[in-house]
Amino acid sequence: MDQAPTAPVRRPGVQTPPQGHAPVTPAAPPRHPAYSRGPYGPMPYRPVPGMPPPMPRPPSGGRTFLSVLWSLVPLGTMGLLTPVSFLYAALKLRTQTAWAALALYMVGTVTMVASGPSGALGEALFVASVLLNTLGGTAHSFAVRRRVFPRPDPVAYGNDQAIQFAQHRRELRQEARERAEQDPGLALELRIGRPDLPRRYDDGGLVDMNHAPAAVIATLPGMTPELVEQILQARQTVGTFSSALELCVTADLPADLTSTLTEYTVYLP
């Protein structure tokens, strides 16, 4: 007894070919635009960072060791160098109490050196000055150690790192602009001013106003959709610009944008 032909089973996500035709081979997935072919195989594209990295923690290990070592100077030198330690503290703190402590330990050191075993009074002064400069100086040093060697403020340290990062980016932009002026062909090969394209060269955040798309131009400081449209219309009419001043005049941009565009833009042929 002949069996009736059964309909093909449809599986989700798989294209079923019509009867009498060869099966359809699924097309290979397109290569992601974030990858490019490098000399040693596929190379992931990492866009140039536009913001500073997370705030790092200020270093503290070396400062703690130095402060403890400073506090042990009176004990390690039997009080002879206690005035030297507190001279450093007085210069750092610049308070009357610190200067008075320095004067006290200087008197103790002079007494310790000048008084000798010349009787009961001399021995008493010698012992008292040694105890003052050694034990008293050590205890005093540990008491003011945190004030003499304060811990770095994380916010201030993070701000310093952000300033250094911004200055580094400015130097990268200046270097990239000079490279573009000296060798425009190399600048085009490095894709200076084109963060929308895969690249490995860090230009510090420059934008090529002659070739960058509208989405990239809109990221510049002070840009609005209306100004971007004016720039695109002027570029379509003129073709290329040679400087930020020419761009501002041709596209009728606000005058205060000239300095900003000079800092963040480049003009490749």
Tab-separated table of C-alpha atoms in Angstrom:
chain	number	residue	atom	x	y	z
A	1	MET	CA	0.000	0.000	0.000
A	2	ASP	CA	1.474	3.319	-1.130
A	3	GLN	CA	1.941	5.998	1.507
A	4	ALA	CA	0.989	9.589	0.794
A	5	PRO	CA	3.934	11.983	0.525
A	6	THR	CA	4.500	13.884	3.711
A	7	ALA	CA	5.053	17.626	3.782
A	8	PRO	CA	8.540	18.742	4.694
A	9	VAL	CA	9.032	19.626	8.326
A	10	ARG	CA	9.634	23.321	8.815
A	11	ARG	CA	12.236	24.238	11.380
A	12	PRO	CA	12.374	27.683	12.847
A	13	GLY	CA	15.170	29.801	11.436
A	14	VAL	CA	15.834	27.435	8.434
A	15	GLN	CA	14.563	28.219	4.961
A	16	THR	CA	12.809	25.196	3.397
A	17	PRO	CA	13.316	24.944	-0.384
A	18	PRO	CA	10.386	24.202	-2.699
A	19	GLN	CA	9.944	20.571	-3.782
A	20	GLY	CA	12.056	19.663	-6.784
A	21	HIS	CA	14.726	22.322	-6.089
A	22	ALA	CA	18.122	22.045	-4.524
A	23	PRO	CA	18.405	23.104	-0.880
A	24	VAL	CA	19.229	26.715	-0.314
A	25	THR	CA	22.588	27.272	1.349
A	26	PRO	CA	22.392	30.036	3.946
A	27	ALA	CA	24.545	33.004	3.116
A	28	ALA	CA	27.556	33.684	5.278
A	29	PRO	CA	26.984	36.408	7.810
A	30	PRO	CA	28.482	39.725	6.731
A	31	ARG	CA	31.692	40.785	8.362
A	32	HIS	CA	31.147	43.221	11.149
A	33	PRO	CA	32.324	46.716	10.161
A	34	ALA	CA	34.195	46.980	13.456
A	35	TYR	CA	36.781	44.520	12.145
A	36	SER	CA	39.363	45.100	9.465
A	37	ARG	CA	41.980	42.897	7.855
A	38	GLY	CA	45.412	43.550	9.340
A	39	PRO	CA	48.815	42.161	8.389
A	40	TYR	CA	48.358	39.319	10.887
A	41	GLY	CA	44.657	38.584	10.459
A	42	PRO	CA	41.408	40.250	11.539
A	43	MET	CA	42.050	43.230	13.749
A	44	PRO	CA	39.375	44.668	16.032
A	45	TYR	CA	38.700	48.356	15.679
A	46	ARG	CA	38.903	50.250	18.919
A	47	PRO	CA	37.575	53.780	18.575
A	48	VAL	CA	39.637	56.590	20.004
A	49	PRO	CA	38.421	57.333	23.520
A	50	GLY	CA	36.676	60.639	23.878
A	51	MET	CA	36.560	60.774	27.646
A	52	PRO	CA	39.233	60.411	30.310
A	53	PRO	CA	39.703	56.979	31.878
A	54	PRO	CA	38.148	56.245	35.278
A	55	MET	CA	39.737	58.116	38.149
A	56	PRO	CA	42.689	56.064	39.459
A	57	ARG	CA	43.441	55.634	43.106
A	58	PRO	CA	46.240	57.842	44.409
A	59	PRO	CA	49.422	55.992	45.405
A	60	SER	CA	49.721	55.545	49.153
A	61	GLY	CA	52.146	52.700	49.883
A	62	GLY	CA	55.370	54.654	49.356
A	63	ARG	CA	54.105	57.682	51.257
A	64	THR	CA	53.148	55.549	54.266
A	65	PHE	CA	56.575	53.910	54.366
A	66	LEU	CA	58.301	57.297	54.120
A	67	SER	CA	56.202	58.770	56.932
A	68	VAL	CA	56.966	55.848	59.256
A	69	LEU	CA	60.655	56.093	58.426
A	70	TRP	CA	60.575	59.822	59.184
A	71	SER	CA	58.861	59.168	62.522
A	72	LEU	CA	61.577	56.683	63.548
A	73	VAL	CA	64.464	59.114	62.955
A	74	PRO	CA	64.525	60.370	66.603
A	75	LEU	CA	64.585	56.823	67.938
A	76	GLY	CA	67.132	55.574	65.436
A	77	THR	CA	69.563	58.443	66.040
A	78	MET	CA	69.121	58.553	69.846
A	79	GLY	CA	67.653	62.034	69.518
A	80	LEU	CA	70.585	63.661	67.730
A	81	LEU	CA	68.669	64.253	64.466
A	82	THR	CA	65.322	65.042	66.067
A	83	PRO	CA	65.672	68.769	65.220
A	84	VAL	CA	66.287	67.851	61.595
A	85	SER	CA	63.015	65.887	61.457
A	86	PHE	CA	61.040	68.687	63.056
A	87	LEU	CA	62.658	71.289	60.821
A	88	TYR	CA	61.063	69.391	57.926
A	89	ALA	CA	57.758	69.288	59.822
A	90	ALA	CA	57.898	73.035	60.539
A	91	LEU	CA	58.573	73.818	56.890
A	92	LYS	CA	55.621	71.637	55.843
A	93	LEU	CA	53.110	72.745	58.496
A	94	ARG	CA	54.249	76.354	58.972
A	95	THR	CA	52.519	76.687	62.343
A	96	GLN	CA	53.719	78.289	65.571
A	97	THR	CA	53.402	74.947	67.359
A	98	ALA	CA	55.716	73.271	64.862
A	99	TRP	CA	58.333	76.021	65.177
A	100	ALA	CA	58.099	75.873	68.991
A	101	ALA	CA	58.638	72.079	68.904
A	102	LEU	CA	61.680	72.605	66.700
A	103	ALA	CA	63.128	75.103	69.164
A	104	LEU	CA	62.478	72.722	72.072
A	105	TYR	CA	64.263	69.806	70.419
A	106	MET	CA	67.165	72.036	69.402
A	107	VAL	CA	67.580	72.995	73.062
A	108	GLY	CA	67.463	69.329	73.970
A	109	THR	CA	70.142	68.476	71.425
A	110	VAL	CA	72.432	71.294	72.589
A	111	THR	CA	71.940	70.225	76.194
A	112	MET	CA	72.643	66.603	75.340
A	113	VAL	CA	75.883	67.487	73.571
A	114	ALA	CA	77.071	70.174	76.009
A	115	SER	CA	76.310	68.393	79.263
A	116	GLY	CA	78.645	65.618	80.152
A	117	PRO	CA	79.348	63.345	83.091
A	118	SER	CA	80.516	66.324	85.200
A	119	GLY	CA	78.456	65.705	88.237
A	120	ALA	CA	74.949	64.758	89.150
A	121	LEU	CA	73.412	67.831	87.506
A	122	GLY	CA	75.166	67.205	84.216
A	123	GLU	CA	74.118	63.552	84.172
A	124	ALA	CA	70.520	64.501	84.977
A	125	LEU	CA	70.425	67.057	82.167
A	126	PHE	CA	71.985	64.561	79.770
A	127	VAL	CA	69.449	61.831	80.601
A	128	ALA	CA	66.549	64.285	80.423
A	129	SER	CA	67.625	65.630	77.040
A	130	VAL	CA	68.125	62.106	75.660
A	131	LEU	CA	64.673	61.040	76.841
A	132	LEU	CA	63.137	64.243	75.471
A	133	ASN	CA	64.682	63.993	72.025
A	134	THR	CA	64.448	60.202	71.692
A	135	LEU	CA	61.201	59.054	73.303
A	136	GLY	CA	59.408	62.388	73.250
A	137	GLY	CA	60.526	63.136	69.693
A	138	THR	CA	59.457	59.693	68.473
A	139	ALA	CA	56.018	59.932	70.091
A	140	HIS	CA	55.590	63.463	68.784
A	141	SER	CA	56.629	62.406	65.271
A	142	PHE	CA	54.034	59.630	65.148
A	143	ALA	CA	51.410	62.058	66.494
A	144	VAL	CA	51.923	64.571	63.672
A	145	ARG	CA	52.877	62.057	60.977
A	146	ARG	CA	49.533	62.282	59.157
A	147	ARG	CA	49.710	66.061	59.104
A	148	VAL	CA	53.259	66.168	57.793
A	149	PHE	CA	52.544	63.445	55.212
A	150	PRO	CA	48.843	63.913	54.355
A	151	ARG	CA	47.104	61.401	52.172
A	152	PRO	CA	46.445	62.642	48.631
A	153	ASP	CA	42.920	63.840	48.000
A	154	PRO	CA	41.318	61.334	45.566
A	155	VAL	CA	39.316	64.080	43.866
A	156	ALA	CA	42.334	66.351	43.434
A	157	TYR	CA	44.422	63.412	42.246
A	158	GLY	CA	41.718	62.448	39.745
A	159	ASN	CA	41.518	66.038	38.507
A	160	ASP	CA	45.283	66.099	37.987
A	161	GLN	CA	45.042	62.894	35.975
A	162	ALA	CA	42.224	64.367	33.870
A	163	ILE	CA	44.280	67.512	33.199
A	164	GLN	CA	47.278	65.421	32.140
A	165	PHE	CA	45.006	63.341	29.881
A	166	ALA	CA	43.567	66.469	28.241
A	167	GLN	CA	47.029	67.934	27.715
A	168	HIS	CA	48.166	64.655	26.179
A	169	ARG	CA	45.192	64.724	23.779
A	170	ARG	CA	46.046	68.299	22.814
A	171	GLU	CA	49.612	67.248	22.005
A	172	LEU	CA	48.275	64.389	19.879
A	173	ARG	CA	46.066	66.804	17.924
A	174	GLN	CA	48.965	69.170	17.322
A	175	GLU	CA	51.185	66.316	16.150
A	176	ALA	CA	48.457	65.012	13.837
A	177	ARG	CA	47.873	68.484	12.336
A	178	GLU	CA	51.583	68.904	11.627
A	179	ARG	CA	51.682	65.449	10.041
A	180	ALA	CA	48.685	66.323	7.856
A	181	GLU	CA	50.351	69.548	6.690
A	182	GLN	CA	53.630	67.801	5.854
A	183	ASP	CA	52.161	64.697	4.203
A	184	PRO	CA	48.431	64.874	3.349
A	185	GLY	CA	48.546	61.499	1.616
A	186	LEU	CA	49.825	59.800	4.744
A	187	ALA	CA	47.208	61.626	6.781
A	188	LEU	CA	44.491	60.230	4.529
A	189	GLU	CA	45.985	56.758	4.859
A	190	LEU	CA	46.047	57.102	8.646
A	191	ARG	CA	42.466	58.431	8.474
A	192	ILE	CA	43.247	61.472	10.553
A	193	GLY	CA	40.052	63.285	11.417
A	194	ARG	CA	37.830	60.311	10.557
A	195	PRO	CA	36.720	58.617	13.790
A	196	ASP	CA	33.865	57.039	11.837
A	197	LEU	CA	36.299	54.788	9.955
A	198	PRO	CA	38.360	51.875	11.301
A	199	ARG	CA	41.845	53.062	12.161
A	200	ARG	CA	44.737	52.588	14.562
A	201	TYR	CA	46.214	56.097	14.633
A	202	ASP	CA	45.175	58.277	17.569
A	203	ASP	CA	44.854	61.881	16.361
A	204	GLY	CA	43.617	63.213	19.691
A	205	GLY	CA	40.026	63.714	18.511
A	206	LEU	CA	40.463	65.722	15.309
A	207	VAL	CA	37.637	65.995	12.756
A	208	ASP	CA	38.321	66.357	9.038
A	209	MET	CA	35.805	69.008	8.041
A	210	ASN	CA	36.293	68.263	4.333
A	211	HIS	CA	35.329	64.585	4.521
A	212	ALA	CA	33.745	63.718	7.888
A	213	PRO	CA	30.021	62.924	7.874
A	214	ALA	CA	27.414	65.008	9.645
A	215	ALA	CA	27.244	62.698	12.667
A	216	VAL	CA	30.947	63.281	13.369
A	217	ILE	CA	30.779	67.038	12.809
A	218	ALA	CA	27.881	67.223	15.257
A	219	THR	CA	30.150	65.951	18.052
A	220	LEU	CA	32.299	69.100	17.966
A	221	PRO	CA	31.816	71.537	20.859
A	222	GLY	CA	29.260	74.249	20.133
A	223	MET	CA	27.721	72.470	17.157
A	224	THR	CA	23.966	72.446	16.558
A	225	PRO	CA	21.955	70.687	13.836
A	226	GLU	CA	21.486	74.034	12.076
A	227	LEU	CA	25.230	74.747	12.050
A	228	VAL	CA	25.999	71.247	10.792
A	229	GLU	CA	23.552	71.753	7.934
A	230	GLN	CA	25.191	75.075	7.075
A	231	ILE	CA	28.603	73.394	6.975
A	232	LEU	CA	27.386	70.597	4.731
A	233	GLN	CA	25.741	73.039	2.322
A	234	ALA	CA	28.879	75.177	2.174
A	235	ARG	CA	31.034	72.093	1.629
A	236	GLN	CA	28.784	70.965	-1.194
A	237	THR	CA	29.082	74.377	-2.808
A	238	VAL	CA	32.774	75.124	-2.254
A	239	GLY	CA	34.200	71.608	-2.156
A	240	THR	CA	37.007	71.838	0.397
A	241	PHE	CA	38.168	74.291	3.013
A	242	SER	CA	41.714	75.160	3.988
A	243	SER	CA	41.250	76.548	7.507
A	244	ALA	CA	38.754	77.100	10.279
A	245	LEU	CA	38.560	80.795	9.443
A	246	GLU	CA	37.600	80.067	5.836
A	247	LEU	CA	34.987	77.566	7.008
A	248	CYS	CA	33.424	80.039	9.437
A	249	VAL	CA	33.266	82.793	6.808
A	250	THR	CA	31.937	80.574	4.035
A	251	ALA	CA	29.356	78.728	6.144
A	252	ASP	CA	28.381	81.886	8.076
A	253	LEU	CA	29.216	80.341	11.440
A	254	PRO	CA	29.392	82.299	14.710
A	255	ALA	CA	32.730	84.044	15.195
A	256	ASP	CA	33.311	82.444	18.601
A	257	LEU	CA	33.480	79.006	16.939
A	258	THR	CA	36.699	79.846	15.103
A	259	SER	CA	39.001	79.071	18.036
A	260	THR	CA	37.127	75.848	18.821
A	261	LEU	CA	37.294	74.644	15.238
A	262	THR	CA	40.977	75.568	15.059
A	263	GLU	CA	41.639	73.307	18.047
A	264	TYR	CA	39.556	70.288	17.009
A	265	THR	CA	39.502	70.241	13.199
A	266	VAL	CA	41.808	69.446	10.314
A	267	TYR	CA	41.360	70.147	6.588
A	268	LEU	CA	42.641	67.479	4.235
A	269	PRO	CA	42.432	67.856	0.436
